[in-house]
């Protein structure tokens, strides 16, 4: 599990707002799962990982290691899960999903999906599963 963030409390709230923060903290796959399940929602991050009995919402989505990492950095606070639309468009495009399907899944216009995909194909910097 990648975690160069957990050794310190995050100094700036702006560092917590994007998918790149989540990828570095909990890994690519758990970031995708969290974004698909809770994008835009305000979720409570427990101070300690909850026992497996009576699973909390996070335990249904994330691995125990990811919950521990989130708890270490954000424990005892509410966190607004980012929409991370560009990240999700890129993810779905990399999966081979058609633009029309991405539009429906992410909730953006076809023009925006096209612009993001064009930027990706031109080599604009992005986080990918391979880079994470």
Coordinates of C-alpha atoms in Angstrom, one line a residue:
X1 CA 0.0 0.0 0.0
X2 CA 1.5 3.3 -1.0
X3 CA 1.7 5.8 1.8
X4 CA 4.2 8.6 1.9
X5 CA 1.6 10.8 3.5
X6 CA 0.7 8.8 6.6
X7 CA 4.0 9.5 8.3
X8 CA 2.8 13.1 8.9
X9 CA -0.5 14.9 9.6
X10 CA -1.4 16.7 6.4
X11 CA -0.3 20.3 6.7
X12 CA -2.6 21.9 4.1
X13 CA -6.3 21.1 3.5
X14 CA -5.8 21.7 -0.2
X15 CA -3.6 18.6 -0.3
X16 CA -6.6 16.5 0.6
X17 CA -9.0 17.5 -2.2
X18 CA -8.1 15.4 -5.2
X19 CA -7.8 11.9 -6.4
X20 CA -4.0 12.1 -6.3
X21 CA -4.1 12.4 -2.5
X22 CA -6.3 9.3 -2.3
X23 CA -4.2 7.3 -4.8
X24 CA -1.0 8.1 -2.8
X25 CA -2.8 7.2 0.5
X26 CA -4.9 4.2 -0.3
X27 CA -3.8 3.0 -3.7
X28 CA -5.4 3.2 -7.1
X29 CA -7.9 0.3 -6.8
X30 CA -9.4 1.5 -3.5
X31 CA -9.5 5.1 -4.8
X32 CA -11.6 4.0 -7.7
X33 CA -13.9 2.0 -5.4
X34 CA -14.3 4.9 -3.0
X35 CA -15.0 7.4 -5.8
X36 CA -17.5 5.0 -7.5
X37 CA -19.4 4.5 -4.2
X38 CA -19.1 7.9 -2.4
X39 CA -18.2 10.6 -4.9
X40 CA -19.3 14.0 -3.6
X41 CA -20.4 12.6 -0.2
X42 CA -19.2 13.7 3.2
X43 CA -18.1 10.6 5.1
X44 CA -16.9 10.1 8.6
X45 CA -13.4 8.6 9.0
X46 CA -13.2 6.7 12.3
X47 CA -10.1 7.3 14.5
X48 CA -9.6 3.5 14.7
X49 CA -10.4 0.8 12.2
X50 CA -13.8 -0.6 13.2
X51 CA -14.2 -4.2 14.2
X52 CA -15.3 -6.5 11.4
X53 CA -18.6 -7.2 13.2
X54 CA -21.2 -4.7 12.1
X55 CA -19.4 -3.4 9.1
X56 CA -19.3 0.4 8.7
X57 CA -19.8 1.8 5.2
X58 CA -16.1 2.1 4.6
X59 CA -15.5 -1.5 5.4
X60 CA -17.9 -2.5 2.6
X61 CA -15.8 -0.5 0.1
X62 CA -12.2 -0.4 1.2
X63 CA -9.5 -2.9 2.3
X64 CA -8.5 -2.9 6.0
X65 CA -5.1 -1.3 5.1
X66 CA -6.8 1.6 3.3
X67 CA -9.2 2.2 6.2
X68 CA -6.2 2.2 8.6
X69 CA -4.3 4.7 6.3
X70 CA -7.4 7.0 6.2
X71 CA -7.8 6.7 9.9
X72 CA -4.2 7.6 10.6
X73 CA -4.4 10.8 8.5
X74 CA -8.0 11.9 8.8
X75 CA -9.3 9.9 11.7
X76 CA -12.1 11.5 13.8
X77 CA -13.1 13.9 11.0
X78 CA -15.5 14.1 8.1
X79 CA -14.0 14.0 4.6
X80 CA -15.7 15.2 1.5
X81 CA -14.9 12.6 -1.2
X82 CA -13.9 14.5 -4.3
X83 CA -15.9 14.1 -7.5
X84 CA -12.6 13.6 -9.4
X85 CA -14.3 13.6 -12.7
X86 CA -11.1 13.9 -14.8
X87 CA -9.6 11.0 -12.9
X88 CA -12.7 8.9 -13.4
X89 CA -13.0 9.8 -17.1
X90 CA -9.3 8.8 -17.6
X91 CA -9.9 5.5 -15.6
X92 CA -13.0 4.5 -17.7
X93 CA -11.2 5.5 -20.9
X94 CA -8.2 3.3 -19.9
X95 CA -10.7 0.4 -19.3
X96 CA -11.9 0.8 -22.9
X97 CA -15.2 2.3 -22.1
X98 CA -17.0 4.2 -24.9
X99 CA -17.3 8.0 -24.5
X100 CA -21.1 7.8 -24.4
X101 CA -20.9 5.3 -21.5
X102 CA -18.4 7.6 -19.7
X103 CA -20.8 10.5 -20.1
X104 CA -23.6 8.6 -18.4
X105 CA -21.3 7.1 -15.7
X106 CA -19.5 10.4 -14.7
X107 CA -22.4 12.8 -15.4
X108 CA -20.6 15.3 -17.7
X109 CA -21.0 16.4 -21.3
X110 CA -19.7 14.5 -24.3
X111 CA -17.6 17.6 -25.1
X112 CA -15.8 17.5 -21.7
X113 CA -15.1 13.7 -22.0
X114 CA -13.6 14.4 -25.4
X115 CA -11.4 17.2 -24.1
X116 CA -10.1 15.1 -21.2
X117 CA -9.5 12.1 -23.5
X118 CA -7.6 14.3 -26.0
X119 CA -5.5 15.6 -23.2
X120 CA -4.7 12.1 -22.1
X121 CA -3.8 11.1 -25.6
X122 CA -1.5 14.1 -25.9
X123 CA 0.4 12.9 -22.8
X124 CA -0.8 15.4 -20.2
X125 CA 0.3 14.3 -16.8
X126 CA -2.1 12.1 -14.9
X127 CA -2.2 9.4 -12.3
X128 CA -2.8 6.0 -13.8
X129 CA -2.9 2.5 -12.3
X130 CA 0.6 1.9 -13.7
X131 CA 2.0 5.1 -12.2
X132 CA 0.4 4.7 -8.7

